[in-house]
Coordinates of C-alpha atoms and ligand atoms in Angstrom, one line a residue:
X1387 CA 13.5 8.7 26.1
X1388 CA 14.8 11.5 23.9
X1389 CA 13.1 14.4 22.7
X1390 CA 12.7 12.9 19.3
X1391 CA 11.1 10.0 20.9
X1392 CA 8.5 11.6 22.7
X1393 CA 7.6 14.0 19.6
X1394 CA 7.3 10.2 17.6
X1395 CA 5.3 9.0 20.4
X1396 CA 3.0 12.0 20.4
X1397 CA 2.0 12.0 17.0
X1398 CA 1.7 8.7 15.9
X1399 CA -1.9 6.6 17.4
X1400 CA -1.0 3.9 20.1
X1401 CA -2.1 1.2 17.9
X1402 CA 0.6 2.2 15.2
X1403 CA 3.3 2.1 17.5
X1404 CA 2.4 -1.4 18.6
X1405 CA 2.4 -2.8 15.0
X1406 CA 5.2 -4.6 13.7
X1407 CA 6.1 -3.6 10.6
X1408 CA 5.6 -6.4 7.3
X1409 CA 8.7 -7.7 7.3
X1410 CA 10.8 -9.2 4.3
X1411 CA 14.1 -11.2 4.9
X1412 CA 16.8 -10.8 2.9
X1413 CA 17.3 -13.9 0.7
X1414 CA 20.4 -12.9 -1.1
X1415 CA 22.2 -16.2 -2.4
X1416 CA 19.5 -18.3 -0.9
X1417 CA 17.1 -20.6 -2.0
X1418 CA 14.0 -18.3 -2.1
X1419 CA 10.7 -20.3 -1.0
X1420 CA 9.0 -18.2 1.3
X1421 CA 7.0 -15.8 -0.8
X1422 CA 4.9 -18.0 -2.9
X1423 CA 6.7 -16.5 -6.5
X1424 CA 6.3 -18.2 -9.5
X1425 CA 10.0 -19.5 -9.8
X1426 CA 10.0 -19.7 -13.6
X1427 CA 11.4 -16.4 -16.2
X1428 CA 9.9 -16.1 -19.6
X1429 CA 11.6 -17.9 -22.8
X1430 CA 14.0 -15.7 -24.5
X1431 CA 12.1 -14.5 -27.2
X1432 CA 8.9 -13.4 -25.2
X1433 CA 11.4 -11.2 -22.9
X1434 CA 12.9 -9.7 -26.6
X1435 CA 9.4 -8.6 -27.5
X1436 CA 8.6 -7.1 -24.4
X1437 CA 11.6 -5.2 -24.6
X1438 CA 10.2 -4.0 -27.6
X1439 CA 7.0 -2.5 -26.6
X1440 CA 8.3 -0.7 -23.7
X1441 CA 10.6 1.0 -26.3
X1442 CA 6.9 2.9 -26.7
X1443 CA 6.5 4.0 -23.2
X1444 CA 6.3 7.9 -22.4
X1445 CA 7.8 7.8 -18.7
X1446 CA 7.3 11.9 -19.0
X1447 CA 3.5 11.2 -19.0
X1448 CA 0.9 10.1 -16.6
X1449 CA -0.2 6.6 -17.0
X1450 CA -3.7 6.0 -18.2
X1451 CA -6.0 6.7 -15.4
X1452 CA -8.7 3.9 -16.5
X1453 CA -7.0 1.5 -18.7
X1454 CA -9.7 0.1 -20.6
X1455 CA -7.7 -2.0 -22.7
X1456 CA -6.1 -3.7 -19.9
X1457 CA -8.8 -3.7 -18.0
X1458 CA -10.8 -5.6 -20.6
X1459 CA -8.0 -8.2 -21.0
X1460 CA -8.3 -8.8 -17.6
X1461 CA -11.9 -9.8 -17.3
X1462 CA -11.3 -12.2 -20.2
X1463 CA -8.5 -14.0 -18.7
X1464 CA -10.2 -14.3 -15.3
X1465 CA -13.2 -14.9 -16.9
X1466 CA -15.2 -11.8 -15.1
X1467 CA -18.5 -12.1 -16.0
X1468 CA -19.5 -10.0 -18.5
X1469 CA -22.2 -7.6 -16.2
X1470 CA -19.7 -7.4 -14.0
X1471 CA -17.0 -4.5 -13.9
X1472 CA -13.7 -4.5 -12.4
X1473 CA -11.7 -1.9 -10.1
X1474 CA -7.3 -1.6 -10.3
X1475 CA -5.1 -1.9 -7.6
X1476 CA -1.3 -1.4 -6.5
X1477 CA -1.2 -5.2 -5.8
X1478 CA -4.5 -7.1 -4.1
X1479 CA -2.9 -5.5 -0.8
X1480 CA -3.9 -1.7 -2.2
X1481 CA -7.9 -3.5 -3.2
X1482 CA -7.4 -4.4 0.8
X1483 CA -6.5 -1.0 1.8
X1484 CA -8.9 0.7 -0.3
X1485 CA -11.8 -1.7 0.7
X1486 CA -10.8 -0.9 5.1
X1487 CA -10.9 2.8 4.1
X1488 CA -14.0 3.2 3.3
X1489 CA -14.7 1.8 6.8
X1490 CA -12.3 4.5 8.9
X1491 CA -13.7 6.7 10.6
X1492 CA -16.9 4.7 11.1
X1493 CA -16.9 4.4 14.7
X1494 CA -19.3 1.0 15.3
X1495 CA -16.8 -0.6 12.2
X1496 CA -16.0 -4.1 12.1
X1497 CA -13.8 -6.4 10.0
X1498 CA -14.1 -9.9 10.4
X1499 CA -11.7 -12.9 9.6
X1500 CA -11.1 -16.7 10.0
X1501 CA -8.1 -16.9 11.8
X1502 CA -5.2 -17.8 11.0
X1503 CA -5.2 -16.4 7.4
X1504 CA -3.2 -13.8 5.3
X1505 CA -1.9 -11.0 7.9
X1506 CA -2.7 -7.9 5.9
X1507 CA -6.0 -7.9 6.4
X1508 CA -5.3 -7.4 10.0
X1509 CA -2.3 -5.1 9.6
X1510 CA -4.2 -2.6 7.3
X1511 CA -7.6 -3.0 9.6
X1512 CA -5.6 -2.1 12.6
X1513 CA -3.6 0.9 10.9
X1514 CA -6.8 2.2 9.8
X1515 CA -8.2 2.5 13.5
X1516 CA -10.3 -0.5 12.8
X1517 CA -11.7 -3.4 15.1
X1518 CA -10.8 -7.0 13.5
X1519 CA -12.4 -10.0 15.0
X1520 CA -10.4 -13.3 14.0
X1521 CA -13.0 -16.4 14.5
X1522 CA -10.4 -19.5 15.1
X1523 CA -10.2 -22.3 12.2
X1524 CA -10.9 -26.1 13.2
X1525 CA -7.2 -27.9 13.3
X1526 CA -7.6 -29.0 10.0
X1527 CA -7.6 -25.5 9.4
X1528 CA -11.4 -26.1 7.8
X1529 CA -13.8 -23.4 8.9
X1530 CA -15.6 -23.3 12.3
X1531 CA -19.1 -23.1 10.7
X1532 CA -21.2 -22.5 14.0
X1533 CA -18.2 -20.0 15.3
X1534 CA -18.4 -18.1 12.1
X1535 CA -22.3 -17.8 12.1
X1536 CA -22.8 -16.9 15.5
X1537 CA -19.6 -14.2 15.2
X1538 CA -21.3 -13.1 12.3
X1539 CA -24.9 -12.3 14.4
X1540 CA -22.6 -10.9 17.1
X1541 CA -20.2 -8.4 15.8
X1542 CA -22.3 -7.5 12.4
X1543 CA -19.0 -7.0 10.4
X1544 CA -19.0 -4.6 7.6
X1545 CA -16.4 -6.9 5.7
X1546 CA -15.4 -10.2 5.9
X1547 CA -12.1 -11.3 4.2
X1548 CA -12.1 -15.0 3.0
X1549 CA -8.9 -16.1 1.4
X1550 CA -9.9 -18.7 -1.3
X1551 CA -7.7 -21.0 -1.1
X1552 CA -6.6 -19.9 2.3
X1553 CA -3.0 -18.0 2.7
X1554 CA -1.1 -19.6 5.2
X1555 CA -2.7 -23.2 5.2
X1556 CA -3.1 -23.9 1.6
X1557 CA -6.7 -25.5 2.1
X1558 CA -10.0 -24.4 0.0
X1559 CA -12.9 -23.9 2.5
X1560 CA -16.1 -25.6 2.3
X1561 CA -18.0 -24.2 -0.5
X1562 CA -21.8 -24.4 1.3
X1563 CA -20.2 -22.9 4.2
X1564 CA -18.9 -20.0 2.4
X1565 CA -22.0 -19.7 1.2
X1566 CA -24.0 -19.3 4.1
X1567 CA -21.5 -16.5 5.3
X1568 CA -22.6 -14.8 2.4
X1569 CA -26.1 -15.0 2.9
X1570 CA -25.9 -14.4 6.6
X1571 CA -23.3 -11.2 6.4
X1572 CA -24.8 -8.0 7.1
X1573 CA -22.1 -6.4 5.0
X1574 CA -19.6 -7.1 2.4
X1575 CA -17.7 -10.6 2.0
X1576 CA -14.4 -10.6 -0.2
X1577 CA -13.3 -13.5 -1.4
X1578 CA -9.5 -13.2 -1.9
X1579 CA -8.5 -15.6 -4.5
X1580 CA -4.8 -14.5 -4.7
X1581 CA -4.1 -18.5 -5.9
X1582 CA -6.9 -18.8 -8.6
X1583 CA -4.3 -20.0 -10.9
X1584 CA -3.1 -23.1 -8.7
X1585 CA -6.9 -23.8 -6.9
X1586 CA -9.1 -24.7 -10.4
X1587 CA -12.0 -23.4 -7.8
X1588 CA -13.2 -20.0 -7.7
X1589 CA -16.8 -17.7 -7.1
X1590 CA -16.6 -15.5 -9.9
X1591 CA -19.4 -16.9 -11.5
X1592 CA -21.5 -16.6 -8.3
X1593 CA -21.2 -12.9 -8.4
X1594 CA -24.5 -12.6 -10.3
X1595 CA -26.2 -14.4 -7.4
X1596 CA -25.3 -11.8 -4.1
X1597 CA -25.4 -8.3 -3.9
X1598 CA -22.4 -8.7 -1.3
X1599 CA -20.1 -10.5 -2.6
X1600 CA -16.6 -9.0 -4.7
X1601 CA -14.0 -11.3 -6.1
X1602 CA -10.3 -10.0 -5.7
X1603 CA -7.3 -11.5 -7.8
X1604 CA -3.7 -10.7 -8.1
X1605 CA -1.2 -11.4 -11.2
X1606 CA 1.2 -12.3 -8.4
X1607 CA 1.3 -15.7 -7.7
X1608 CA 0.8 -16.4 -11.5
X1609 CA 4.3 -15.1 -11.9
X1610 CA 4.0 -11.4 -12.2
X1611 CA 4.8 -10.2 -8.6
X1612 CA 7.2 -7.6 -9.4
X1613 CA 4.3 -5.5 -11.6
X1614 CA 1.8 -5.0 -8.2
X1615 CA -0.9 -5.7 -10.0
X1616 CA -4.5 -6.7 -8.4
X1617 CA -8.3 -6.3 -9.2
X1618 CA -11.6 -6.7 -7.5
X1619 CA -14.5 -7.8 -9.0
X1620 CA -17.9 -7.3 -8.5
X1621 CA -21.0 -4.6 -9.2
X1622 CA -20.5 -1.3 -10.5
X1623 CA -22.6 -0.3 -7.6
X1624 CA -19.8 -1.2 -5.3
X1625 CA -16.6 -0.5 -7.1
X1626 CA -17.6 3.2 -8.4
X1627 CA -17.9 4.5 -4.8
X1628 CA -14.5 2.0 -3.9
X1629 CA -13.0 4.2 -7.3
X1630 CA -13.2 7.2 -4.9
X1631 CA -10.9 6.0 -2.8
X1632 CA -8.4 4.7 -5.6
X1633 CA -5.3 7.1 -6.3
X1634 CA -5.9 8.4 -9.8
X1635 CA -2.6 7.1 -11.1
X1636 CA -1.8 3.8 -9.2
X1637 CA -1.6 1.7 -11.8
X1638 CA 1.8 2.9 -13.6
X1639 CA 3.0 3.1 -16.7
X1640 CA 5.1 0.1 -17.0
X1641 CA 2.8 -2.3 -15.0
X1642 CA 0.0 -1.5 -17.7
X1643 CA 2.7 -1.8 -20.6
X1644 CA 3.7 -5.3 -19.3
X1645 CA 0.5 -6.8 -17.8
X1646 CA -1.5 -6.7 -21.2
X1647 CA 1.9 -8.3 -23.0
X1648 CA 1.8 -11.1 -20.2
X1649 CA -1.5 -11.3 -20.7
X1650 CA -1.4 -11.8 -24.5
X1651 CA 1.0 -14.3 -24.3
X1652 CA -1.2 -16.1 -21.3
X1653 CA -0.3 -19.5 -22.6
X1654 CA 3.4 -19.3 -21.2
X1655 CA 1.9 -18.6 -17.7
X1656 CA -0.7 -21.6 -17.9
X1657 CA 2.5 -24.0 -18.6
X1658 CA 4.3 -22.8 -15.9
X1659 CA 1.6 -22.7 -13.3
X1660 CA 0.5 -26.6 -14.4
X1661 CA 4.2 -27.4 -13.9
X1662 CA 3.9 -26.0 -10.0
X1663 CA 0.7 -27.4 -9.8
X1664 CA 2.3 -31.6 -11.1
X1665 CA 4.9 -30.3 -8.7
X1666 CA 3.1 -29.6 -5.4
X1667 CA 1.6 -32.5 -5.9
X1668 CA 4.9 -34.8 -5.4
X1669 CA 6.1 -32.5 -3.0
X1670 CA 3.6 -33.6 -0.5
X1671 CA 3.9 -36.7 -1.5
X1672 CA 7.3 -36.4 -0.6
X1673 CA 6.5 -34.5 2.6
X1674 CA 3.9 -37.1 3.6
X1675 CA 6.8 -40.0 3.1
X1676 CA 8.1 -38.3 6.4
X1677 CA 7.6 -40.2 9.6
X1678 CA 7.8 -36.7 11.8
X1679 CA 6.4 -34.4 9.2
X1680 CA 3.1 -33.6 9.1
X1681 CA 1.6 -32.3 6.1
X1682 CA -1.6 -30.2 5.1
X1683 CA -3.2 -30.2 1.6
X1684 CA -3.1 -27.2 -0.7
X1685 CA -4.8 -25.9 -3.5
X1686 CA -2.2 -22.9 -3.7
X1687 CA 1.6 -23.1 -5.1
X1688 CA 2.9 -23.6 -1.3
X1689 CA 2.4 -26.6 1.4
X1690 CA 2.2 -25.9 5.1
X1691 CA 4.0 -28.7 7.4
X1692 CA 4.2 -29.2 10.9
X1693 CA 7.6 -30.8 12.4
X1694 CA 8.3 -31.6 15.7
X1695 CA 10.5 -28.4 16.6
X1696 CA 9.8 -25.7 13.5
X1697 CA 12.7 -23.1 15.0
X1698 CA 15.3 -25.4 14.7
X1699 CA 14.3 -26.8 11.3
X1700 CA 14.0 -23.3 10.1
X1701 CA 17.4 -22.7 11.2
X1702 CA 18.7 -25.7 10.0
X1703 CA 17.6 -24.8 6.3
X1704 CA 19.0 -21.3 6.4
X1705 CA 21.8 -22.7 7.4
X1706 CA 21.6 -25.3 4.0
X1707 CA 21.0 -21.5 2.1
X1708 CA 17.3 -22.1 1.9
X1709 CA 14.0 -19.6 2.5
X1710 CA 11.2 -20.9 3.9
X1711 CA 8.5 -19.2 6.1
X1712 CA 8.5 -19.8 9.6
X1713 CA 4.5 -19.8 11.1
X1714 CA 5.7 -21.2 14.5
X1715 CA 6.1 -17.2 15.9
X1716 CA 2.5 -17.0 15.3
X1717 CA 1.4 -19.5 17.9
X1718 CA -2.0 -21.4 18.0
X1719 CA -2.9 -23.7 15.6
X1720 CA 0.6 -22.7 13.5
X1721 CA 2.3 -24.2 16.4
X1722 CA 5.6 -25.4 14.9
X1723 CA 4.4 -25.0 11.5
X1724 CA 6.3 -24.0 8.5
X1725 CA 5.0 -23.2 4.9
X1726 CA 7.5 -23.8 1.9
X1727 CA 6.9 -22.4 -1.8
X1728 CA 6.8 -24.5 -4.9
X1729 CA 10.0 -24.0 -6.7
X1730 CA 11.5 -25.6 -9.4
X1731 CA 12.1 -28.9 -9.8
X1732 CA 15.7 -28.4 -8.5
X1733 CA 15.1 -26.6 -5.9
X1734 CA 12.8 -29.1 -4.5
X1735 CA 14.8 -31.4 -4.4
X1736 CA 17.4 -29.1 -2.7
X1737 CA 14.9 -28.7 -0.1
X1738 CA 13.6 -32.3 0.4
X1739 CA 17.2 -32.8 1.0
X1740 CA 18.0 -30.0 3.0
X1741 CA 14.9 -30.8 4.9
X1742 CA 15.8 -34.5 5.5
X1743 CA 18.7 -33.1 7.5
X1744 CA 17.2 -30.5 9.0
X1745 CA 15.1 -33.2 10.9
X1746 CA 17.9 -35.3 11.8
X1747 CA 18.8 -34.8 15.1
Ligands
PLP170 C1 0.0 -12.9 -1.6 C2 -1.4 -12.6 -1.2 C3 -2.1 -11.4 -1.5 C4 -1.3 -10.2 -2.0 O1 -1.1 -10.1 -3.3 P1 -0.5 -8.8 -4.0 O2 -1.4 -8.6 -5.1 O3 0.9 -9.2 -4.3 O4 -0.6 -7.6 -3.1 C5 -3.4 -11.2 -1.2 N1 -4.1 -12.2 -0.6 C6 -3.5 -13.3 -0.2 C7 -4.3 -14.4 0.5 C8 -2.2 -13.6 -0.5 O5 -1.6 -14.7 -0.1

C-alpha cells in the first residue's frame, strides 16, 4: 500500500470501495446487442429538420429549469393522466438516484427489490449508505408472492423498485400481485416501466387509485438513449418535495430541443418500435427452435436465454464480432443465462447464426 492508497481508503466509506463500478464494454466494430438500443436512425429528412431547430439553441444560456412545453408533451405521449404531474430526470437512472436520496441519512431506511432485476437500483441504494433487501424471483422469474408479502411485513421498506416489464428477464409480473404489493407497502412502490413502448401494459392509469404508487419512464429504449431523458409520474404531493432534490439545470439544452422534436414526430418511433416488437417475436421463435437453448418470454425489446455453458457461448459470439450481455457472472437463477437485444433484421440473423455456432461444440 502506498500513501495515496491509504489517503483513498481513508476517505472513501467501506461500502464504496467494495462496489464495482457500472461497467460498459467497448463494442467498437461489433454487433452491438447488449444495451437494449433501439437499432434504427431517423429518415433523412426528419434528421434535416432537427438540424434545423438546434440552429435556435443558445448554448451560452441555461436551459429552461421547468420545461413546461416539454413537459406537457410528455404527459400526452405517455398518456399521464391529466391530475397527475410529472418530475425530469438525467435518464430514469437520475429519478432512481433522486428517489434513494431522499432516503440517506435515514438511519432505519430500507429499499426493497425482487431479485434478480435492473442493478442500479442496488448500485445507487448501496452508494447512498442504504440497506437493499432483494426477495428471490420463482425460476420462471414470476414473482414470489408469499416471499414478497412477508418481506414486505418484515423489513417495512420505504421504496420498493418493480421493473415493469422486468430488466434482465423480459417477463411482465402478475398484475394482482403487484397490486397487493401496493396495498400492503408501508412506503413508496415505483413501477419502472423503462420498456412501456415494447410491453402494451402499463399502471399509469392506476395512479388515481394509490397514494403510493409513481410511474417512471425513459425515452431510452424507444430510441432516444443518447438524450438521458426520464420522468416519474405521480402526485404533486410527492414529486414537489422529490423536485428538491433535482439539480436545477439537469435537463440540458439540447436534450429539451430534441426530445419535443422526437416527440412531435412520434409516429416514426411507433414504426420502429412495432418493427422490434414483429421482430422479438420470431427471434424467440427462432431461439425456441433450439434443442439446447432455453428461452424466456419478453414483453421488452430483448430475450433472455439459457444455454448449456453461457461463458463459452459469450465468447464464441465476440469472437463472431457480436455484443450480447452475459448474466451468467451474476449467479443464481441467471445461471448460464445470457440476454440479447432486438436488432435489426440483419443483425438477427447474424446472431441466429453466430449463435448456431457458438453452440456447436
Ligand atoms: C435501461 C433501464 C433503465 C435506465 O434508463 P435510463 O433512462 O437510460 O437511465 C431504468 N430501468 C430499467 C429497468 C432499465 O432496464
Amino acid at each position: 500500500m502506498t500513501i495515496l492508497d491509504d489517503k483513498i481508503a481513508a476517505f472513501f466509506r467501506p461500502e464504496i470501495l467494495k462496489l464495482n463500478a457500472y461497467h460498459v464494454p467497448s463494442a467498437e466494430e461489433m454487433v452491438k446487442l447488449d444495451a437494449m438500443e433501439n437499432p434504427y436512425h431517423w429518415p433523412p429528412e426528419m434528421v434535416e429538420a432537427w438540424l434545423d431547430r438546434l440552429r435556435n439553441i443558445r448554448p451560452n444560456r441555461y436551459p429552461d429549469p421547468q420545461p413546461e412545453h416539454l413537459k406537457h408533451a410528455l404527459k400526452i405521449h405517455a398518456k399521464v393522466p391529466e391530475n397527475m404531474e410529472i418530475l425530469l430526470g438525467n435518464g430514469s437512472d437520475e429519478i432512481i438516484q433522486i428517489l434513494l436520496m431522499a432516503l440517506a441519512g435515514k438511519p432505519e431506511a430500507t429499499v426493497m427489490t425482487p431479485q434478480p432485476t435492473f442493478v442500479m437500483y442496488q448500485q445507487l441504494a448501496v452508494s447512498l449508505g442504504l440497506k437493499c433487501i432483494g426477495v428471490p424471483l420463482q425460476k420462471d422469474f414470476s414473482l414470489d408472492r408469499e416471499a414478497m408479502l412477508s418481506a414486505l411485513d418484515q423489513y417495512r421498506p420505504q421504496i420498493v423498485f418493480l421493473a415493469y416489464p422486468n430488466n434482465p428477464s423480459g417477463n411482465l409480473f402478475d398484475e394482482k400481485v403487484i397490486l397487493e404489493i401496493i396495498d400492503k407497502s408501508p412506503g413508496l412502490v415505483i413501477l419502472d416501466e423503462a420498456y412501456a413502448p415494447f410491453a402494451q401494459a402499463s399502471f399509469m392509469e392506476r395512479l388515481s387509485q394509490f397514494d403510493n404508487l409513481l410511474v417512471m419512464r425513459t425515452l431510452s429504449k424507444l430510441g432516444l438513449a443518447g438524450l438521458r431523458l426520464g420522468f416519474l409520474a405521480g402526485r404533486r404531493a410527492w414529486l414537489e418535495q422529490l423536485d428538491k432534490l433535482r439539480l436545477p439545470y439537469n435537463i440540458n439544452v439540447l436534450t429539451q430541443i430534441t426530445a419535443e422534436f422526437a416527440l412531435a414526430n412520434a409516429a416514426v418511433f411507433e414504426q420502429q418500435t412495432a418493427q422490434i416488437r414483429s421482430d422479438r417475436t420470431k427471434m424467440y421463435q427462432q431461439l425456441q427452435n433450439l434443442p439446447q437453448v432455453e428461452v424466456f418470454p419478453s414483453a421488452a425489446n430483448f430475450i433472455l436465454f439459457r444455454v448449456p455453458d453461457a461463458d463459452t457461448v459469450f465468447h464464441k459470439l465476440k469472437q463472431q464480432g457480436i455484443l450480447i450481455k452475459n448474466l451468467h457472472p451474476s449467479g443464481g437463477l441467471l445461471t448460464n443465462c445470457l440476454r440479447v437485444t432486438i436488432g435489426t433484421p440483419g443483425e438477427n440473423e447474424v446472431f441466429l447464426t453466430a449463435l448456431k455456432t457458438a453452440l456447436t461444440p
